[in-house]
Coordinates of C-alpha atoms and ligand atoms in Angstrom, one line a residue:
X271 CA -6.1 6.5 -32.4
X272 CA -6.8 6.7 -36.0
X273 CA -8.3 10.4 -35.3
X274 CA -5.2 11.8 -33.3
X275 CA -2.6 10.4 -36.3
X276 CA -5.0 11.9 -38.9
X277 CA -5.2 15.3 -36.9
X278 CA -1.4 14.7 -36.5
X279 CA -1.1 14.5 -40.1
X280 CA -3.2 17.4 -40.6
X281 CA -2.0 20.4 -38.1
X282 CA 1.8 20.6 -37.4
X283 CA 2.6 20.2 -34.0
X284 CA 3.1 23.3 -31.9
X285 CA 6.6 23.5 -30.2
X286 CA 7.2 25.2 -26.8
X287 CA 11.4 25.7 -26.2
X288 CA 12.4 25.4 -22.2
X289 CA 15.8 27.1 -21.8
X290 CA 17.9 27.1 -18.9
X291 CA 20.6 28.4 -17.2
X292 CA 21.4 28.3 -13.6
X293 CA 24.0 31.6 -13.3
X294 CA 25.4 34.1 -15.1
X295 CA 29.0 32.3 -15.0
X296 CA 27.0 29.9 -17.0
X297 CA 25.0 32.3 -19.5
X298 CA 28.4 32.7 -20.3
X299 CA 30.0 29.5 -21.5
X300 CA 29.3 28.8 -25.1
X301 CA 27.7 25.6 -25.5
X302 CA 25.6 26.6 -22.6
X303 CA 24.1 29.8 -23.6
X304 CA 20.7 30.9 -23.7
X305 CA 21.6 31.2 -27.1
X306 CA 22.9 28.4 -28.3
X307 CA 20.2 26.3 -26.4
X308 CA 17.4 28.3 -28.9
X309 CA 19.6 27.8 -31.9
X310 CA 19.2 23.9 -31.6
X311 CA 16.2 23.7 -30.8
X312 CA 14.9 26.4 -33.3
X313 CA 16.8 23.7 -35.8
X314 CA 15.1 21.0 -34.8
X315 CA 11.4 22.4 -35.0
X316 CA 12.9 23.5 -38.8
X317 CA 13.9 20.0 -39.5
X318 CA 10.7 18.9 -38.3
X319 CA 8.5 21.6 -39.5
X320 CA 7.0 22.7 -36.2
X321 CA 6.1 26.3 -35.5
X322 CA 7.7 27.7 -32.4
X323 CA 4.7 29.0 -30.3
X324 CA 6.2 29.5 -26.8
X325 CA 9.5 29.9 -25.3
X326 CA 10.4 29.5 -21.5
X327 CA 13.5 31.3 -20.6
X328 CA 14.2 30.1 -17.1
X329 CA 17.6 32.5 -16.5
X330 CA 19.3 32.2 -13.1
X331 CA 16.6 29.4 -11.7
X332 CA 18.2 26.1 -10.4
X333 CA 17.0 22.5 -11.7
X334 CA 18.4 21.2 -8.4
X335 CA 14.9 21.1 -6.6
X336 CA 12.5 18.8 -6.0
X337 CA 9.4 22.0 -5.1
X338 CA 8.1 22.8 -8.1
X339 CA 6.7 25.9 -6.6
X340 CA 11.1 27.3 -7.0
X341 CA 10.6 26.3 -11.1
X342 CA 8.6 29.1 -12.3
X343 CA 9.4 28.3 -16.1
X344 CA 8.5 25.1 -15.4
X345 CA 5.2 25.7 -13.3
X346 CA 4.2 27.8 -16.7
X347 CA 4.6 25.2 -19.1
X348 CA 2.9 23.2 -17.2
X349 CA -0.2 25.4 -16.5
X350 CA -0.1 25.5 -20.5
X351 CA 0.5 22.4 -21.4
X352 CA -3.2 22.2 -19.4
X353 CA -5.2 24.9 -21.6
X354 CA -3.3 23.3 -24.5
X355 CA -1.2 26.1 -25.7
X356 CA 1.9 23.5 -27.5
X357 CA 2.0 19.8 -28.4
X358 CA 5.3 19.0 -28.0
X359 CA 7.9 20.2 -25.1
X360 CA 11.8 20.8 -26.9
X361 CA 14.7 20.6 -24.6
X362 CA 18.6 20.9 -25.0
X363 CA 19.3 17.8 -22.7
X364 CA 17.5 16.6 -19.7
X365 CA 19.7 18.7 -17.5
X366 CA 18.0 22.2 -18.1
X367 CA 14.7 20.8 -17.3
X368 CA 15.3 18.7 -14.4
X369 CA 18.0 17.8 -12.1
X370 CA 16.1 15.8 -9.3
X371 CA 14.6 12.7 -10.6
X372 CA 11.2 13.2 -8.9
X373 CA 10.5 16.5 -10.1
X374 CA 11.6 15.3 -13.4
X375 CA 9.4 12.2 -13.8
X376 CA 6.7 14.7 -12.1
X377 CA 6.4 16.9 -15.5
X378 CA 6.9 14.1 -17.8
X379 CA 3.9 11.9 -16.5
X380 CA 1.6 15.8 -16.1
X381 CA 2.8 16.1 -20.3
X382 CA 2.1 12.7 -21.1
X383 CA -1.0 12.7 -19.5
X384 CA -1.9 16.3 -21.2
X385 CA -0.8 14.6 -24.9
X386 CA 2.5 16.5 -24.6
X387 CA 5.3 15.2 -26.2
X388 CA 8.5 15.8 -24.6
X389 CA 11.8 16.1 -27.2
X390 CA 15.5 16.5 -26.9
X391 CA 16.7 18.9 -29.2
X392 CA 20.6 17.5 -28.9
X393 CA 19.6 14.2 -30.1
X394 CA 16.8 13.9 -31.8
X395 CA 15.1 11.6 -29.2
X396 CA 11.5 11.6 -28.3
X397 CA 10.9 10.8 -24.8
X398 CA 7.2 10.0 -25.2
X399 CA 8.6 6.2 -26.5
X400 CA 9.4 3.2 -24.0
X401 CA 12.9 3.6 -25.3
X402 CA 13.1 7.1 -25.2
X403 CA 11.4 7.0 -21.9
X404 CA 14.8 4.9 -20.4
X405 CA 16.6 7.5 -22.3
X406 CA 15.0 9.9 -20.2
X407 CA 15.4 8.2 -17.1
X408 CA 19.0 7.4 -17.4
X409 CA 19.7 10.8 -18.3
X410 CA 17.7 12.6 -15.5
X411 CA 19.7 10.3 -13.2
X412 CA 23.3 11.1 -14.4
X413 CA 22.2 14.7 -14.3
X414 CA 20.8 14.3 -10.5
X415 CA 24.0 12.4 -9.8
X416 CA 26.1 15.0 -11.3
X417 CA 24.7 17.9 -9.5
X418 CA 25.4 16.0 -6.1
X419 CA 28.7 15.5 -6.8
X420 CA 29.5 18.9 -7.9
X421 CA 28.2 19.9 -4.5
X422 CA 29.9 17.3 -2.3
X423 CA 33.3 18.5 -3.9
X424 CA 32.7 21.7 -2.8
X425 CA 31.6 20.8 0.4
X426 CA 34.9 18.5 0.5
X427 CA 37.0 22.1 -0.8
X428 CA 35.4 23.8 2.5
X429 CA 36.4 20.4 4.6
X430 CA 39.5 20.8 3.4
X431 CA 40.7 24.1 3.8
X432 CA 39.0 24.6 7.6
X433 CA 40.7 21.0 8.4
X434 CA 44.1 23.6 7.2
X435 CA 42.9 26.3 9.4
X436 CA 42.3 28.1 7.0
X437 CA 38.7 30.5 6.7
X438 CA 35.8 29.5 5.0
X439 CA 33.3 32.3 3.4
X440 CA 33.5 35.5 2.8
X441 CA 36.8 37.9 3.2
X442 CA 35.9 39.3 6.9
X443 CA 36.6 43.2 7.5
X444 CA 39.8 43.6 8.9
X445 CA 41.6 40.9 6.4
X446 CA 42.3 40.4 2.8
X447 CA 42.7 37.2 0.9
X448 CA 46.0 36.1 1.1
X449 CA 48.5 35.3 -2.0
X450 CA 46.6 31.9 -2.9
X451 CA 43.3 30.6 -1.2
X452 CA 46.0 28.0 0.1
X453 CA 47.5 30.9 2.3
X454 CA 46.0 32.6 5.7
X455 CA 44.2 36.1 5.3
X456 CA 45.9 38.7 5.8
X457 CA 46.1 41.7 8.2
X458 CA 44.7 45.1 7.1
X459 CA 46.5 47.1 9.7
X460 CA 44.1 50.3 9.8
X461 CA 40.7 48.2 10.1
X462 CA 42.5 45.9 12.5
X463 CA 43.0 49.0 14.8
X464 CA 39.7 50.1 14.4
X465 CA 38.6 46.5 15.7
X466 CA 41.1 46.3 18.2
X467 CA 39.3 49.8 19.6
X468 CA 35.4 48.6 19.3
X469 CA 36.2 45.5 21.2
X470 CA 37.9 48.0 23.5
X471 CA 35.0 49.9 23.5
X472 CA 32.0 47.2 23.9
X473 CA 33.3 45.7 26.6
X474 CA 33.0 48.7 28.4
X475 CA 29.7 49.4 27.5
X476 CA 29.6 51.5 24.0
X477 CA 26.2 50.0 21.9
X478 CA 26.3 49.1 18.6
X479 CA 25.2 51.9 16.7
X480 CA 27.5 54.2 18.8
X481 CA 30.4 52.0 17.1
X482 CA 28.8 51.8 13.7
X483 CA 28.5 55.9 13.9
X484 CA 32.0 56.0 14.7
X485 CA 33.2 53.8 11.6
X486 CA 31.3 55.2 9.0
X487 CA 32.3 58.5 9.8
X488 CA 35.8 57.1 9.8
X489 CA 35.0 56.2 6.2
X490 CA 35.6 52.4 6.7
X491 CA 33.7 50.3 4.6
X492 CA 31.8 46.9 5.0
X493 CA 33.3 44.1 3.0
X494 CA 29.6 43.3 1.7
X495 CA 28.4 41.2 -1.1
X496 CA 25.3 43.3 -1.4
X497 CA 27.7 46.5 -1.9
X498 CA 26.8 48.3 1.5
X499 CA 28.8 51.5 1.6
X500 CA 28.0 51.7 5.6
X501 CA 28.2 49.9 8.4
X502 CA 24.8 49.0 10.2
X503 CA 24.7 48.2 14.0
X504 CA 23.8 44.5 12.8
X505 CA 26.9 44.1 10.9
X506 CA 28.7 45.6 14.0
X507 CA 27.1 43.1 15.8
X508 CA 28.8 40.3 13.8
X509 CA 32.0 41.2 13.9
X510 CA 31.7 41.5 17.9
X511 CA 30.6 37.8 17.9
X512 CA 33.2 36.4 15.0
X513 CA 36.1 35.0 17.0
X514 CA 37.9 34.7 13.6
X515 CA 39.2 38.4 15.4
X516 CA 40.5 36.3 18.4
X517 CA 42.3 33.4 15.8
X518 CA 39.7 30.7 15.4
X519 CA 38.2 29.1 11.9
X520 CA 35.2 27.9 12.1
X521 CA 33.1 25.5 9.5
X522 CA 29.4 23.8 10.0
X523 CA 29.4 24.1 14.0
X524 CA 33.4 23.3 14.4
X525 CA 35.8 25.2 15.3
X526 CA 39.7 24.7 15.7
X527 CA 42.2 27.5 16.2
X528 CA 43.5 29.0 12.1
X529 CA 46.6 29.9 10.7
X530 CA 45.9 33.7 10.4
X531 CA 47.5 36.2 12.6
X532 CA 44.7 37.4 15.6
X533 CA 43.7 41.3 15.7
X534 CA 43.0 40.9 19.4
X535 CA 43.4 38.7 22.4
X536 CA 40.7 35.9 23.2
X537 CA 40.5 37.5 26.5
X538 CA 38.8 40.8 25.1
X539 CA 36.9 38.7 22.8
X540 CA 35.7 36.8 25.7
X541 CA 35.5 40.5 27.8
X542 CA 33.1 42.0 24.6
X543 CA 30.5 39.1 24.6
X544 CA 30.2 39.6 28.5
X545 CA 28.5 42.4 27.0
X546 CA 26.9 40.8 24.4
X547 CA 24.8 38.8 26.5
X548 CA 24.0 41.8 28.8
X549 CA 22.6 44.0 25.4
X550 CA 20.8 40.8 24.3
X551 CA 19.7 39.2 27.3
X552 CA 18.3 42.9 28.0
X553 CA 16.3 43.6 25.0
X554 CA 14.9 40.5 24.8
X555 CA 13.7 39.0 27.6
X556 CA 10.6 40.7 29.0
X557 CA 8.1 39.3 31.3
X558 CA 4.2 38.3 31.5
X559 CA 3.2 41.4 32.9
X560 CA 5.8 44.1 31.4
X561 CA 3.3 46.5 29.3
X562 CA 0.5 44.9 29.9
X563 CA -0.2 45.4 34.0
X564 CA -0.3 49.3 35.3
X565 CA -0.9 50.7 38.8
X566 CA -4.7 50.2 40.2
X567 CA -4.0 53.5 42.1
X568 CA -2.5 55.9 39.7
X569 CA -2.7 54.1 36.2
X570 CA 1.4 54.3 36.1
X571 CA 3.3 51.7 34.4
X572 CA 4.6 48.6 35.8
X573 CA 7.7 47.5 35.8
X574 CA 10.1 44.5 36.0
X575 CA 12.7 44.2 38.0
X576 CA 15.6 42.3 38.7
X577 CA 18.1 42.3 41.8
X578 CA 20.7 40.4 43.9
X579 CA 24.0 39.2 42.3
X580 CA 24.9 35.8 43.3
X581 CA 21.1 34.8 43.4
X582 CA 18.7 36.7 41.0
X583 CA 15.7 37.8 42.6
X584 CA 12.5 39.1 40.1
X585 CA 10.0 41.7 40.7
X586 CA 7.1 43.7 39.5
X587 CA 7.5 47.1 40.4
X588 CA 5.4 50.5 41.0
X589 CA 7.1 53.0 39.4
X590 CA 6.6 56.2 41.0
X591 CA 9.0 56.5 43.8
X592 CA 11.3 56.0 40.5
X593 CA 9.6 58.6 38.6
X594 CA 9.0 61.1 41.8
X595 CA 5.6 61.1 41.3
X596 CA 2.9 60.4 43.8
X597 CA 1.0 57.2 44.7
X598 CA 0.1 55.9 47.9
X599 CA 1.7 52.4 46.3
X600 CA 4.7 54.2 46.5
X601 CA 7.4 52.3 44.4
X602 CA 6.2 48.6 46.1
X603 CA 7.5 45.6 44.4
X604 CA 5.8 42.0 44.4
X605 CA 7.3 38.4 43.1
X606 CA 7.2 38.2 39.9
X607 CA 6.0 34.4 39.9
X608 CA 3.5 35.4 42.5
X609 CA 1.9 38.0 40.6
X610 CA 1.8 35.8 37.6
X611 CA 0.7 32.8 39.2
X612 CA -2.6 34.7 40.3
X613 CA -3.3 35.4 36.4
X614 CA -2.1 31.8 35.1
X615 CA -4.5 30.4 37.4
X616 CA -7.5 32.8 35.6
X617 CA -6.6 31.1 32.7
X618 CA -5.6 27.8 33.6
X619 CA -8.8 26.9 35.6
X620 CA -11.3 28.1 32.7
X621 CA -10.5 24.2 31.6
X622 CA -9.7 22.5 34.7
X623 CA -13.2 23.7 36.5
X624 CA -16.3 21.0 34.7
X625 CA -18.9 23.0 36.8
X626 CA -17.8 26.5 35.2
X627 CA -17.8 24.5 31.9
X628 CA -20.9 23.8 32.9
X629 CA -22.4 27.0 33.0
X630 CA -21.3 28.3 29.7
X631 CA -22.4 25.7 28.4
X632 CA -26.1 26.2 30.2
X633 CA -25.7 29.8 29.0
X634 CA -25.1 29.5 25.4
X635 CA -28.7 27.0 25.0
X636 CA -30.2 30.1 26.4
X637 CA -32.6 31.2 23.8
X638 CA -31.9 34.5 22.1
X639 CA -34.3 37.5 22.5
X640 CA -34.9 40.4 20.7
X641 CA -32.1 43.4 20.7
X642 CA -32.6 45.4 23.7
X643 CA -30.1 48.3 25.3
X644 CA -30.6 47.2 29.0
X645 CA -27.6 45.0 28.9
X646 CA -25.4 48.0 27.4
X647 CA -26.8 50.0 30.1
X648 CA -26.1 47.8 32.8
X649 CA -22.7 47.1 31.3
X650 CA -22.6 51.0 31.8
X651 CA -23.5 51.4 35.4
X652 CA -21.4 48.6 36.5
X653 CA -18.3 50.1 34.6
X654 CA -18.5 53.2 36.5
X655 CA -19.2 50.8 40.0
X656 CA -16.4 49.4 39.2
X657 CA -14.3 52.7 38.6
X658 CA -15.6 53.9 41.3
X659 CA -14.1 51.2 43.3
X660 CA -10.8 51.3 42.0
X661 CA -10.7 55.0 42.6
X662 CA -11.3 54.1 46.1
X663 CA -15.1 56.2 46.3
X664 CA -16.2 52.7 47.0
X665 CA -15.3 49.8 49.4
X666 CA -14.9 46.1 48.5
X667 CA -17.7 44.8 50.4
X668 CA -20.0 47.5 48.7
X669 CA -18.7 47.0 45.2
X670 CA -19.2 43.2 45.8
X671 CA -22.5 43.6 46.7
X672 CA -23.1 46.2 43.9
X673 CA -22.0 44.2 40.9
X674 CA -23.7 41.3 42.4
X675 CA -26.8 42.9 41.7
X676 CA -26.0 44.1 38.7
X677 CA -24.7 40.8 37.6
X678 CA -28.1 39.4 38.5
X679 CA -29.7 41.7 36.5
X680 CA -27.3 40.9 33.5
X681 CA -27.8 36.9 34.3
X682 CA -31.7 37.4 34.0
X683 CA -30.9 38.7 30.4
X684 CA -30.2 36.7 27.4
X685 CA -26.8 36.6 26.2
X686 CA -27.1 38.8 23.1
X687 CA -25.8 37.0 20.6
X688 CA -25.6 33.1 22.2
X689 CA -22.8 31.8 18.9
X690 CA -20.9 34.9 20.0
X691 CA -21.0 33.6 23.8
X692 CA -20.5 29.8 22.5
X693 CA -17.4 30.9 20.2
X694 CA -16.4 33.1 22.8
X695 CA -16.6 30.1 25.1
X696 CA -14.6 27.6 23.0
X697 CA -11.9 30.4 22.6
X698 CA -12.0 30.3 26.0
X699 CA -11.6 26.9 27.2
X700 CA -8.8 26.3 24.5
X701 CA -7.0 29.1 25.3
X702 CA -7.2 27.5 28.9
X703 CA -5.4 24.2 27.6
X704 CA -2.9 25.6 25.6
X705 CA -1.7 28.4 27.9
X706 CA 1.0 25.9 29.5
X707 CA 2.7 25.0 26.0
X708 CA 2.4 28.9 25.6
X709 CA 5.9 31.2 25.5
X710 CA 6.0 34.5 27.7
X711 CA 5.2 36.5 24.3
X712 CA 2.2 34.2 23.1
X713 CA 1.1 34.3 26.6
X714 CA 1.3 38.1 27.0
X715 CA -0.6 38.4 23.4
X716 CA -3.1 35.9 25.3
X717 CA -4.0 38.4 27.8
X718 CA -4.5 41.5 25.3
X719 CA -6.9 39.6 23.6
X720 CA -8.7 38.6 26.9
X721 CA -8.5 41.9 28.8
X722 CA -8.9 45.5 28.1
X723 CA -7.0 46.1 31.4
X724 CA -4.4 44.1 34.3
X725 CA -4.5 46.1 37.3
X726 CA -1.9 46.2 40.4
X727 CA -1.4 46.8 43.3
X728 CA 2.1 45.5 44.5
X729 CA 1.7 46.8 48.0
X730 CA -1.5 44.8 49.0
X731 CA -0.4 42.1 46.3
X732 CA -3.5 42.1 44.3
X733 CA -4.6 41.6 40.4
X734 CA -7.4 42.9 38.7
X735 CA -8.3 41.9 35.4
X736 CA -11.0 43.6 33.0
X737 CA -12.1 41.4 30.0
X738 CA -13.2 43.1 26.7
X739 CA -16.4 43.5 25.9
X740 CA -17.0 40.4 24.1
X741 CA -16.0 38.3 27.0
X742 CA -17.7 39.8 29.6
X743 CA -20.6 37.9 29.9
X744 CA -18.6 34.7 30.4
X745 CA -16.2 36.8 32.8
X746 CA -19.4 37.7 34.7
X747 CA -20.4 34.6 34.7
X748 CA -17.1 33.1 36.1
X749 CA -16.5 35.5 39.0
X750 CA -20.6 34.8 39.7
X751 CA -19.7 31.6 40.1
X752 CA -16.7 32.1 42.3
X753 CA -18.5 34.4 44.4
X754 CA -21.3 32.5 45.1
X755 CA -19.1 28.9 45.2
X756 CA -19.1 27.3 47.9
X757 CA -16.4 28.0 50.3
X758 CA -13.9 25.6 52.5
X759 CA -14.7 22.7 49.3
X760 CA -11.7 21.7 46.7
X761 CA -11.4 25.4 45.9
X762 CA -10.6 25.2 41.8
X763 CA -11.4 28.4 40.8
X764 CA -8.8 31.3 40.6
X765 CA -10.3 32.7 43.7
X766 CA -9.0 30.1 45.6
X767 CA -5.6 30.7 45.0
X768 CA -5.2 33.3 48.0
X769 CA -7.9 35.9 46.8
X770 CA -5.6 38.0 45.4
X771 CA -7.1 38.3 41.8
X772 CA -10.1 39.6 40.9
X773 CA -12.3 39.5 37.3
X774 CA -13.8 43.1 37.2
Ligands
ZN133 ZN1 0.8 53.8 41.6

């Protein structure tokens, strides 16, 4: 105690100055300015005698916040305070350090416990004193309290003038602001006919960009914020979707119809997003298979297909009837929930089957040897077996027979790396329990990492899947097991589910 007043006495005390200002509008106003801010507190430091060693200029950052992670002025000062760079914190008032009481007690208690003192340069007060410390709170509080309420009458404004039917934002393109923000927008008759046209025009099919093309060459120009000079196909894409065009206001999910005149008819607008959901609804949706599965016969793409007009019906499809090429598949289609029912249940049994689970585990106690190439070899031969097969130079009964040799070979091996089969295991078995909570797109992801290749052929209805290298010896393993399971019992494996899809 007596050693920190003497060293007190001794050294001046170091001053840091935190100014704050939340917008430009602000940096503006006199009292408020950066400036004026420094002047005070560069007055009190004179008064007080303390050198000014740092200065945190916090221009455009919000005090609103309770993450100190969006304060970068004040994570500095803090970060410091810890290495000791100042001994005492000057503010202007409470508000430019803090407006959200936890945040604000946050840095006071990191100062105090750093030997920080924390001073307001408007009066005088030390905050580091159980007085000045109710100070502080009381203060932090009112400036919390009057940052909400600045918000909720804005928020009540907005209430307000949607409750009037009036809009609420931005100025959209085709209107200006009327006389007073108590009147309607107004009509701007050329970009209202340009409107009136690309509702016209989507509804009958034009794209996005085609209109966006078409406007900018026109010369219109977006009513941006950002000061975009053209018109993107995204921005197109909001105007098709505002039914402000059709006469509506809409604030925080309501919507009510508004006192501005329309630019078109709700029926159009309801006629263009007919043809929104037909753009969207085809780019987005894409199936288990799409990109991922090709022909087993000619290595052609996949792909998906969907018919009937009442009732949808889904399908994989062949593609080279469509693309006059040859293949004796010849444009067949298959269900899509057939197809993909084949592969789920590859997946989906690698947890549900305990005796597979069983034999990785066996597998990965297996004790390593030393690196030899006769598994990379055998890998070899039964790569081309298995080519050979597909190309139809073998049957199935001889390429079963064939790989099961092989695969005795490989199963007399050890596994080369057994943490490798063990971690490829446990990928595995939790890709197996979380492939149900998976989406189409996680699930489609799921399968590139699993498999170098998803064959098909849609006429006979049949899958084949080729797992990467790294998960062969498990896949090996699996379709072992499958093969030599024992038929007619509780069939669990993937096999069981109608033969149709095979591990290569
Ligand atoms: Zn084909």
């Amino acid at each position: 105690m007596a050693t920190a007043a003497i060293r007190t006495n001794q050294r001046p005390l170091r001053a840091a100055l935190l100014l704050r200002v939340s917008d430009s509008r602000q940096a503006e106003a006199e009292s408020y300015s950066l400036d004026s801010q420094r002047r005070v507190g560069q007055d009190l430091c004179h008064r007080r005698g303390w050198p000014i060693v740092r200065e945190y200029v916090g221009a455009g950052e919000s005090a609103f916040t309770r993450d100190v992670g969006k304060r970068e002025t004040v994570r500095a000062l803090l970060a410091d305070a810890t290495s000791s760079v100042f001994d005492v914190l000057i503010v202007h008032d409470v508000s430019r350090y803090a407006r959200d009481e936890e945040l604000g007690h946050f840095v006071l208690n990191n100062l105090h416990l750093l030997g920080v003192k924390l001073v307001n340069a408007t009066n005088d007060i030390d905050y580091d004193t159980p007085e000045g410390r109710m100070m502080f709170s009381m203060e932090l509080s009112f400036s919390a309290a009057g940052s909400r309420k600045a918000s909720f009458h804005i928020k009540k404004a907005k209430q307000q003038k949607f409750e009037m039917g009036l809009h609420v934002g931005d100025v959209p393109f085709g209107y200006a602001a009327g006389e007073t923000n108590k009147d309607p927008l107004l009509v701007v008759r050329t970009e209202a006919a340009a409107i009136r046209q690309a509702f016209e025009d989507f509804a009958n099919g034009a794209g996005y960009t085609e209109i966006a093309r078409r406007w900018n060459s026109a010369g219109f120009q977006p009513h941006s914020k950002q000061h975009r000079s053209t018109f993107a196909a995204s921005a197109i894409q909001s105007v098709i979707e505002n039914d402000f065009y059709c006469g509506y206001v809409r604030h925080l999910g309501e919507r009510k119809l508004g006192l501005h005149e329309a630019i078109i008819s709700e029926d159009l607008w309801m006629r263009a997003q007919v043809s929104v959901r037909r753009q969207t609804s085809k780019a987005r949706e894409s199936w288990l298979l799409s990109g991922t599965a090709e022909c087993v016969e000619c290595n052609g793409p996949i792909w998906q297909f969907k018919t009937g007009t009442k009732k949808a019906y889904f399908y994989y499809r062949e593609t080279s009837a469509v693309r006059e090429r040859k293949c004796s598949v010849g444009g067949a289609v298959w269900r899509r929930d057939l197809a993909e029912a084949e592969v789920c249940a590859v997946i989906e049994s690698m947890t549900t089957d305990p005796r597979w689970l069983d034999e990785v585990d066996r597998s990965a106690r297996k004790a390593p040897a030393p690196q030899d190439d006769r598994r990379s070899k055998l890998m070899a031969t039964k790569k081309r077996l298995t080519n050979a097969y597909i190309a139809g130079a073998r049957s199935e009964a001889e390429w079963r027979a064939e790989a099961k040799t092989l695969d005795e070979q490989l199963g007399r091996l050890p596994p080369d790396n057994p943490t490798a089969v063990v971690f490829a295991g446990g990928r595995l078995i939790s890709i197996g329990q979380i492939w149900s909570g998976m989406t189409t797109d996680e699930r489609r992801e799921t399968l590139r990492i699993l498999f170098q290749s998803v064959k098909m052929n849609t006429r006979d209805k049949r899958l084949w899947l080729e797992p990467w290298p790294e998960f062969a010896p498990l896949f090996a393993m699996r379709r072992d097991y499958c093969v030599h399971g024992t038929p007619g019992r509780t069939r669990t494996c993937a096999h069981g589910l109608g033969n149709h899809c095979s591990i290569l």
